[in-house]
Short mmCIF file of C-alpha atoms in Angstrom, two decimals:
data_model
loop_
_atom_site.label_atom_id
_atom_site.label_comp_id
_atom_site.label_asym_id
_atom_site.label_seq_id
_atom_site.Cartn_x
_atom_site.Cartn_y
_atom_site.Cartn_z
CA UNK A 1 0.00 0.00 0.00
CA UNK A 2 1.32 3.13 -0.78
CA UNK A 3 0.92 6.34 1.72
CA UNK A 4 2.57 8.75 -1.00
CA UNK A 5 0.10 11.92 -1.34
CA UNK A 6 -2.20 11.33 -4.32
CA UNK A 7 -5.60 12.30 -4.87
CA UNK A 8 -7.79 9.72 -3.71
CA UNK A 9 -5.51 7.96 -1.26
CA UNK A 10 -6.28 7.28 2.38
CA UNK A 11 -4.04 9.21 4.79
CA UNK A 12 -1.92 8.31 7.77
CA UNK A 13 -4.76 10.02 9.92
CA UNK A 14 -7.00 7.42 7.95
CA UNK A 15 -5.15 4.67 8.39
CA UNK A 16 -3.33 4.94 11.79
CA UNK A 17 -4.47 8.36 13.50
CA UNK A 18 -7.30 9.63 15.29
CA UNK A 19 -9.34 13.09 15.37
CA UNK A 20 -11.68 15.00 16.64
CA UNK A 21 -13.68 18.50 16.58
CA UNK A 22 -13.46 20.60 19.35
CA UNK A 23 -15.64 23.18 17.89
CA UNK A 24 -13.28 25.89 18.05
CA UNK A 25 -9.90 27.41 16.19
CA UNK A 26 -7.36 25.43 17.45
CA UNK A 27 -4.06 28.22 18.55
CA UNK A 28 -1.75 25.53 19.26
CA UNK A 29 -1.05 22.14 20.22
CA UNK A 30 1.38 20.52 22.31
CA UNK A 31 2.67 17.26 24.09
CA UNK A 32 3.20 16.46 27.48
CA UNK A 33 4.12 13.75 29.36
CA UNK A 34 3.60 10.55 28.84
CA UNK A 35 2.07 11.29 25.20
CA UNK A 36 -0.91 13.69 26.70
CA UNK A 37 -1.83 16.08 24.30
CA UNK A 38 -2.72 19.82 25.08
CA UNK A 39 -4.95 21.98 22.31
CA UNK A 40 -5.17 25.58 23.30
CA UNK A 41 -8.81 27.24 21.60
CA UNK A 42 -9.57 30.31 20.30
CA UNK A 43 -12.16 30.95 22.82
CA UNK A 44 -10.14 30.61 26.18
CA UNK A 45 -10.18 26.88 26.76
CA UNK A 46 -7.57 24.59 27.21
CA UNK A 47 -8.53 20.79 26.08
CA UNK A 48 -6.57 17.94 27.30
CA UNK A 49 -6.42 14.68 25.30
CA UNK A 50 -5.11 11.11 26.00
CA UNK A 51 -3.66 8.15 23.38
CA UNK A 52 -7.28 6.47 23.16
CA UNK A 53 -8.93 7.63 20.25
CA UNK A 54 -12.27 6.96 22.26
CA UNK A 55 -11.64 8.92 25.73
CA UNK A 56 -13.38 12.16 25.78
CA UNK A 57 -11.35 15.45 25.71
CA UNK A 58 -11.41 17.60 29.26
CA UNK A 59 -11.77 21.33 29.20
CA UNK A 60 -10.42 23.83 31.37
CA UNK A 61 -11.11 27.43 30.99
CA UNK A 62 -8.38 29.46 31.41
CA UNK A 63 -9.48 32.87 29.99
CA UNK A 64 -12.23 35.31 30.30
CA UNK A 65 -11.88 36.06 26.55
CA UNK A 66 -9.80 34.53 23.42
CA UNK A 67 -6.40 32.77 23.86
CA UNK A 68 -3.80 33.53 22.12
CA UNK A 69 -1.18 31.44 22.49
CA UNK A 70 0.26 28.08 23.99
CA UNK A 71 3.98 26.45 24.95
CA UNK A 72 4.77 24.06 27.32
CA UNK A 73 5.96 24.72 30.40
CA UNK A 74 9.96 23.76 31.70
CA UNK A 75 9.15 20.78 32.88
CA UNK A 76 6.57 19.33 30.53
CA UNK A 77 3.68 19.00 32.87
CA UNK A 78 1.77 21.77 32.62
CA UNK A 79 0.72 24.22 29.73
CA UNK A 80 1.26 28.20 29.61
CA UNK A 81 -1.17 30.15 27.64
CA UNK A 82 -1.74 34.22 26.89
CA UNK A 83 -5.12 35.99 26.47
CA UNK A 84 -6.53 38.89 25.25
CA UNK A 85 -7.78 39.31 28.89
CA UNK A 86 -3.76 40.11 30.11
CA UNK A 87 -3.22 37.33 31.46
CA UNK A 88 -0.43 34.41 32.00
CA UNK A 89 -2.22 31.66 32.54
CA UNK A 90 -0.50 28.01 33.88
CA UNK A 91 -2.71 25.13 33.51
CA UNK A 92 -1.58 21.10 34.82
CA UNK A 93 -3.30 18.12 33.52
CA UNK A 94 -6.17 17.89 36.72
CA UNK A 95 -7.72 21.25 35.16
CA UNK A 96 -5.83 23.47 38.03
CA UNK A 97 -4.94 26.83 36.73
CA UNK A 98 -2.74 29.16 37.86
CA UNK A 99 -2.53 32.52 37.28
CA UNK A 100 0.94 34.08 36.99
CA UNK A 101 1.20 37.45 35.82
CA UNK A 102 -1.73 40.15 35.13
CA UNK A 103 -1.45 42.87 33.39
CA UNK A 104 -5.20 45.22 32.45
CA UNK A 105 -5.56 46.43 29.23
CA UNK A 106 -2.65 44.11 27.85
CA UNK A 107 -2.99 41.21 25.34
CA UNK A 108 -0.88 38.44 26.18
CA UNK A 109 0.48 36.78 22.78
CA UNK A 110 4.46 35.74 22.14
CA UNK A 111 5.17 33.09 24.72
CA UNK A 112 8.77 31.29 24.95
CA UNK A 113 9.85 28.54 27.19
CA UNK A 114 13.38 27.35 27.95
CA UNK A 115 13.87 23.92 29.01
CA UNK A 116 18.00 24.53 29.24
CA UNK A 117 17.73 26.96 31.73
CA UNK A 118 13.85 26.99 33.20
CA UNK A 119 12.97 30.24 32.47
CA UNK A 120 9.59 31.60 30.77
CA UNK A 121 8.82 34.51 28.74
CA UNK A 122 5.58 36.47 27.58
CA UNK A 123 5.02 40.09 25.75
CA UNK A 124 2.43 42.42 27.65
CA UNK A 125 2.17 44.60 24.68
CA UNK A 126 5.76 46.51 25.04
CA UNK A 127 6.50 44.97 28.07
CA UNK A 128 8.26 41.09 28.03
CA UNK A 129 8.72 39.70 31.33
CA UNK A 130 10.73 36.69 32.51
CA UNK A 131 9.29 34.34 35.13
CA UNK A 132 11.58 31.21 36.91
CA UNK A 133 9.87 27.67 36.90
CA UNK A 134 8.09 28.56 40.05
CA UNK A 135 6.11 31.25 38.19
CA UNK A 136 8.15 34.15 39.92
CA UNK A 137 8.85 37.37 38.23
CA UNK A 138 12.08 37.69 37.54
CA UNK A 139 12.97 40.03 35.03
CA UNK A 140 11.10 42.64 32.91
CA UNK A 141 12.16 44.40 29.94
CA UNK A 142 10.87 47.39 28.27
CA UNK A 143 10.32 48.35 24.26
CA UNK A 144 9.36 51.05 22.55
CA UNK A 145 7.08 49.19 20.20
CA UNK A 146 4.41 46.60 21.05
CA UNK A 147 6.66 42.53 20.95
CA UNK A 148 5.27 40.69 18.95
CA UNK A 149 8.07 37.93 18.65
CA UNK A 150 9.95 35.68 21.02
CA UNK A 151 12.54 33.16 21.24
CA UNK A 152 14.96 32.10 23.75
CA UNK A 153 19.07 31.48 23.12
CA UNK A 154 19.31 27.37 23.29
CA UNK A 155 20.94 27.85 26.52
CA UNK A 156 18.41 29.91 27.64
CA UNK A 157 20.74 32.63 28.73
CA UNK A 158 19.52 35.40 26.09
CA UNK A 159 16.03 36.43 25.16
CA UNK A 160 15.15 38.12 21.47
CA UNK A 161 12.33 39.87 21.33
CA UNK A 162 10.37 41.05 17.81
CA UNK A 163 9.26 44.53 17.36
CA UNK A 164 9.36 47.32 14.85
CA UNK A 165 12.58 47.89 13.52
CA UNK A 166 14.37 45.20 13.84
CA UNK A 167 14.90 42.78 17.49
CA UNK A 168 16.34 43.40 20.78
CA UNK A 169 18.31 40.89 22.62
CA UNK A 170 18.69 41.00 26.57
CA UNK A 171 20.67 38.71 29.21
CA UNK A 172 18.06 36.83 31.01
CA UNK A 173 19.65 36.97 34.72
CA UNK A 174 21.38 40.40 34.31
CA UNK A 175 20.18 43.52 35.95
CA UNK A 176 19.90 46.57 34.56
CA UNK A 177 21.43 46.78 31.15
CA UNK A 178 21.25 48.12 26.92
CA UNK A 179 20.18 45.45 24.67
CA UNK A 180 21.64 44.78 21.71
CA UNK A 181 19.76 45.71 18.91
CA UNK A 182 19.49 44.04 15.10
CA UNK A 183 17.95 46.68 13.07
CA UNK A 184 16.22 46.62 9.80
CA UNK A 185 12.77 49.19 9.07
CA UNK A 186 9.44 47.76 9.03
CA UNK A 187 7.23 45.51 11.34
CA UNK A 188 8.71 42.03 12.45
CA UNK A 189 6.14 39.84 13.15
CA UNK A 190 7.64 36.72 14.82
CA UNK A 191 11.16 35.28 15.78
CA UNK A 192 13.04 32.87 15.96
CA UNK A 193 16.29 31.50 16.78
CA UNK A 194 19.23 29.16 15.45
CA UNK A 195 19.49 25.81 17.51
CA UNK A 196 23.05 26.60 17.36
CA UNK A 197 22.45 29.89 18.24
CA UNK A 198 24.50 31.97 15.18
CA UNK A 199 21.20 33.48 13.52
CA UNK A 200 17.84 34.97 14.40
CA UNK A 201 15.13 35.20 11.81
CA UNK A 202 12.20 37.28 11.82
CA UNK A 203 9.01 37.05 9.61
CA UNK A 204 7.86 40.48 8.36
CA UNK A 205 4.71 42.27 7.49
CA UNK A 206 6.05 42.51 3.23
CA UNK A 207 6.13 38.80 3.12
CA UNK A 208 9.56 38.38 3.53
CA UNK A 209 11.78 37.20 5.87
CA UNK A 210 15.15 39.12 7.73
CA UNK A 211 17.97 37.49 9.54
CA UNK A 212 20.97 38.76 11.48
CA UNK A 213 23.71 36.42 12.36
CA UNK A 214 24.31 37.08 15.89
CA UNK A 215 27.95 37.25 16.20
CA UNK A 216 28.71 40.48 13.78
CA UNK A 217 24.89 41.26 12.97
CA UNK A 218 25.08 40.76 9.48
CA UNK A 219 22.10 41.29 7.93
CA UNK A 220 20.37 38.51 5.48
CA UNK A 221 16.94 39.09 3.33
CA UNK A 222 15.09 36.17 2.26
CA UNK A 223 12.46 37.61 -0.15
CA UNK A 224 9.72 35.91 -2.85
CA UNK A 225 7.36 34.65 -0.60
CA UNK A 226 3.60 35.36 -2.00
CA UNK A 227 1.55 35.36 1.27
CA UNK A 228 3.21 36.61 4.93
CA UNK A 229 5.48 33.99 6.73
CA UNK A 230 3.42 32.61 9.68
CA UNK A 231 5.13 29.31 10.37
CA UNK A 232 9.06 28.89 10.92
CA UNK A 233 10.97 25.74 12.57
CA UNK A 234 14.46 24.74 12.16
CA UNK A 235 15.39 21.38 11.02
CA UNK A 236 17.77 19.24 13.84
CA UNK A 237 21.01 21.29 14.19
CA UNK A 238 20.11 24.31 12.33
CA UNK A 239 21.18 23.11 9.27
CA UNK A 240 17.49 24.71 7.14
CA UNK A 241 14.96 26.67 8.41
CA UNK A 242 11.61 25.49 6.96
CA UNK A 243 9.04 28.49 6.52
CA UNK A 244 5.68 28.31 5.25
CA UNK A 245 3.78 31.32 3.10
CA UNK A 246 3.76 29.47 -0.14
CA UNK A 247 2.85 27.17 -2.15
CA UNK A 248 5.57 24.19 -0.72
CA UNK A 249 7.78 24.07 1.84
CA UNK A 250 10.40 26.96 1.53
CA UNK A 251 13.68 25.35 3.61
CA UNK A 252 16.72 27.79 3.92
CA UNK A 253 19.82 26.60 4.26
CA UNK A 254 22.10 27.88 7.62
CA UNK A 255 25.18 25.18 7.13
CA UNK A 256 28.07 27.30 6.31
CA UNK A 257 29.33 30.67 7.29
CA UNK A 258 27.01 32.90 5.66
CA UNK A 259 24.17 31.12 6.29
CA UNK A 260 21.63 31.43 3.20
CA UNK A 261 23.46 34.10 1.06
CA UNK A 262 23.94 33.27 -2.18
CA UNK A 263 22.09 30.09 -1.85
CA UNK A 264 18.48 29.27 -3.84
CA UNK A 265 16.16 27.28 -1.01
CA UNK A 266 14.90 24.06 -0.92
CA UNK A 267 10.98 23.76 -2.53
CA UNK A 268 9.68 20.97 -0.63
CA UNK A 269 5.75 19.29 -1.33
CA UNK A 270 4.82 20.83 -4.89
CA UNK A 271 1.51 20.29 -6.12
CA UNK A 272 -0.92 20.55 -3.58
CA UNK A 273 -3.39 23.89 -3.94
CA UNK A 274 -3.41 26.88 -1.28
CA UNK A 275 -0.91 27.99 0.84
CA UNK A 276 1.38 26.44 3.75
CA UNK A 277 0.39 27.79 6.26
CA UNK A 278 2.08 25.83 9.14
CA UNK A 279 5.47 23.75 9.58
CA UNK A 280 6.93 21.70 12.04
CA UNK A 281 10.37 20.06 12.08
CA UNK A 282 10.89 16.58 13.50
CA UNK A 283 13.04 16.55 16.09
CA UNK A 284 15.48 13.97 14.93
CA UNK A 285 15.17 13.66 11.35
CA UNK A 286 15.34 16.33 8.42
CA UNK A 287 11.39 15.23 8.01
CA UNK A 288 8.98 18.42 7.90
CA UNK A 289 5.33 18.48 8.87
CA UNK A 290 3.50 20.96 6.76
CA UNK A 291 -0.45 22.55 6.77
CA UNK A 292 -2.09 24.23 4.21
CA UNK A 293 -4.79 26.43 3.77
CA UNK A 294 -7.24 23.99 2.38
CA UNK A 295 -6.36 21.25 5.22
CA UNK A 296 -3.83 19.42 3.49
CA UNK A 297 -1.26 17.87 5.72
CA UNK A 298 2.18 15.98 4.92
CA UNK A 299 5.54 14.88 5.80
CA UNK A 300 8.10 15.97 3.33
CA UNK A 301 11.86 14.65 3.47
CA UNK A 302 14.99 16.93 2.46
CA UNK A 303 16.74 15.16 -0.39
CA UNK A 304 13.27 13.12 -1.12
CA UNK A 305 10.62 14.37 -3.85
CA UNK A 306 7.61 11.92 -2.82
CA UNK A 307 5.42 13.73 0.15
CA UNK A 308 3.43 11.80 2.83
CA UNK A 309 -0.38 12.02 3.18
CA UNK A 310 -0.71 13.17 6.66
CA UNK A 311 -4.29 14.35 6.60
CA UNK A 312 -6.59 15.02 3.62
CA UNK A 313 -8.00 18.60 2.42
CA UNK A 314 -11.07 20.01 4.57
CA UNK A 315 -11.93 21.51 7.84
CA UNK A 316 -10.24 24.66 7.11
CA UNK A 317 -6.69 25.82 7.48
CA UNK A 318 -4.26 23.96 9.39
CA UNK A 319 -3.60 26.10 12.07
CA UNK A 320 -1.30 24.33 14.54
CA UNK A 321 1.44 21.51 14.58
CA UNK A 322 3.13 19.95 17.08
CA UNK A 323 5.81 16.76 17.58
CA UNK A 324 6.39 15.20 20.42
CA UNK A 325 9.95 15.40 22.17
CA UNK A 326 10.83 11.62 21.10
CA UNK A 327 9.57 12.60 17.41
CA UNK A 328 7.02 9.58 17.66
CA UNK A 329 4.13 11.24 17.77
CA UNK A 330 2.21 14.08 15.79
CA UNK A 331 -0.43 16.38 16.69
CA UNK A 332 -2.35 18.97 14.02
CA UNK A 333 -5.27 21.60 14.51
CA UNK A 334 -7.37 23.48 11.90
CA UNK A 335 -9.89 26.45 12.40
CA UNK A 336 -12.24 24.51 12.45
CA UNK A 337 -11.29 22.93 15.69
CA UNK A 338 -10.04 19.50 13.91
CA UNK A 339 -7.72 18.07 16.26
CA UNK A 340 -5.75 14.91 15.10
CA UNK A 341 -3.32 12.85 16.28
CA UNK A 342 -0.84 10.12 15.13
CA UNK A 343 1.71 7.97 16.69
CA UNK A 344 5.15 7.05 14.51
CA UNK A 345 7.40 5.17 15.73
CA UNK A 346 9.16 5.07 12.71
CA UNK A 347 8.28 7.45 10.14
CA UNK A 348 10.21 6.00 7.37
CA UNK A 349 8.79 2.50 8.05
CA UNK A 350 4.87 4.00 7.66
CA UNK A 351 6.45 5.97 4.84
CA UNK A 352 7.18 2.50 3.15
CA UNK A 353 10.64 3.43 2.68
#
């Protein structure tokens, strides 16, 4: 039997998976412990759903309003969302939440979590502040423009945070200090940051991409892209950065000094219709989840033209994916409020390779 994505053919969520409608955009999805899987919903809840395809979800409100984001917490137990009621929200598998930071008047969207050194972010508007795994405050960092991007060093000692004009970069546990700033004009929308921690990227409002490697702050413009970038993860070690915003899976390369100058991308999962609109990168393997607009979901391999039917078109736009840490299982939401879920122990062996 083959899996390849054709018209017609049953997908891994067919054959193998299991989904569900929560009747609600899904924001974003992620695993915990012991293979739970958290959904965060557009309108404030947080559902919580086991391996058996026939267990119920559980709900847990956690905002007086529309959530905006989700990330796992340090120590992959409980989840962390923002609302647009200001609020930090912590949430554990019973349905206890938390409340850890408040701020009126504020939405809370760009969350990042650091397992390497235990330390949380969020944006209040222009504010980002830094909270311990305890949920105490312990650092706070003002911008001039509203932060709408964040992303953590990999050893969790530097924050970035995206903004107009460019990014600012701070020391975590240092006092008071002057960031260091990566400049470019116009509105960065999101951020994110090398595994091996030489490059930042930020998506922008003209549908491009801008990148500074860290050391010198060389600037690097990745243009071409039809729709706005609203999906970026890095392949294992940094090596490509896979972005959504068209038509296939646009992968960057990073290996060598000057990153992607002077290099064309990789154009990954041609001839599906719409637009990607979310990736996620295995963990282990140079193996990309992709989303697009119409539903459409697939694996795609670097160095391997045939895609993988993950899910077939409908239920809207893929809004969410998610791996697990042990790159076994994977978890996808639409706007619809389609959550589905898959186990893989090995990819490549479902993949019929």
């Amino acid at each position: 039997m083959s899996l390849f994505a054709e018209k017609g053919k049953k997908s891994l969520l067919d054959l193998i998976g299991s989904g569900r409608n929560l009747d609600a955009y899904v924001v974003g999805v992620v695993f915990l412990e012991e293979g739970l899987l958290a959904a965060a919903l557009v309108d404030g809840r947080v559902a919580f759903i086991n391996s058996e395809s026939t267990s119920p979800a559980s709900f847990v409100s956690a905002h007086d309003g529309t959530c905006l984001s989700l990330a796992g917490d340090p120590g992959g137990q409980r989840v962390l969302t923002g609302g647009d009621d200001g609020r930090l929200v912590s949430t554990d598998t019973d349905g206890e939440t938390t409340e850890i930071a408040a701020i009126s008047g504020r939405w809370v969207e760009p969350i990042a979590v650091s397992r390497a050194s235990g330390l949380c972010a969020a944006a209040f508007g222009k504010t980002v502040s830094l909270f311990a795994r305890d949920g105490s405050a312990v650092g706070r960092f003002e911008h001039a423009n509203t932060v709408s991007g964040l992303a953590f060093d990999p050893k969790g000692r530097r924050i970035a945070a995206a903004h107009y004009g460019g990014a600012s970069l701070w020391w975590a546990k240092l006092g008071t200090q002057e960031p260091k700033r990566l400049t470019w004009a116009g509105s960065h929308l999101d951020l994110t940051w090398s595994p091996d921690g030489k490059y930042i990227v930020t998506a922008m409002q003209e549908n491009e991409l801008h990148g500074w490697r860290v050391a010198d702050s060389v600037d690097m413009r990745m243009a071409g892209y039809p729709k706005k970038v609203k999906s970026m993860s890095w392949l294992p070690k940094g090596r490509y950065l896979a972005t959504g915003g068209a038509d296939s899976v646009i992968c960057w390369p990073f290996h060598g000094k000057s990153g992607p100058m002077g290099k064309a991308p990789l154009d990954l999962g041609w001839g599906f219709e719409g637009v990607v609109t979310a990736v996620a990168a295995h963990p282990r393997h140079d193996v990309i989840a992709a989303g697009y607009k119409d539903g459409t979901t697939i694996l795609v391999q670097i160095e391997r033209e045939d895609p993988l039917l993950v899910k077939r078109p409908g239920e809207g736009a893929v809004t969410a994916l998610g791996w697990s840490a042990d790159g076994q299982h994977l978890a996808l939401g639409t706007e619809s409020g389609l959550v589905g879920r898959l186990k893989l122990s090995d990819w490549r062996t479902s993949s019929g390779a």
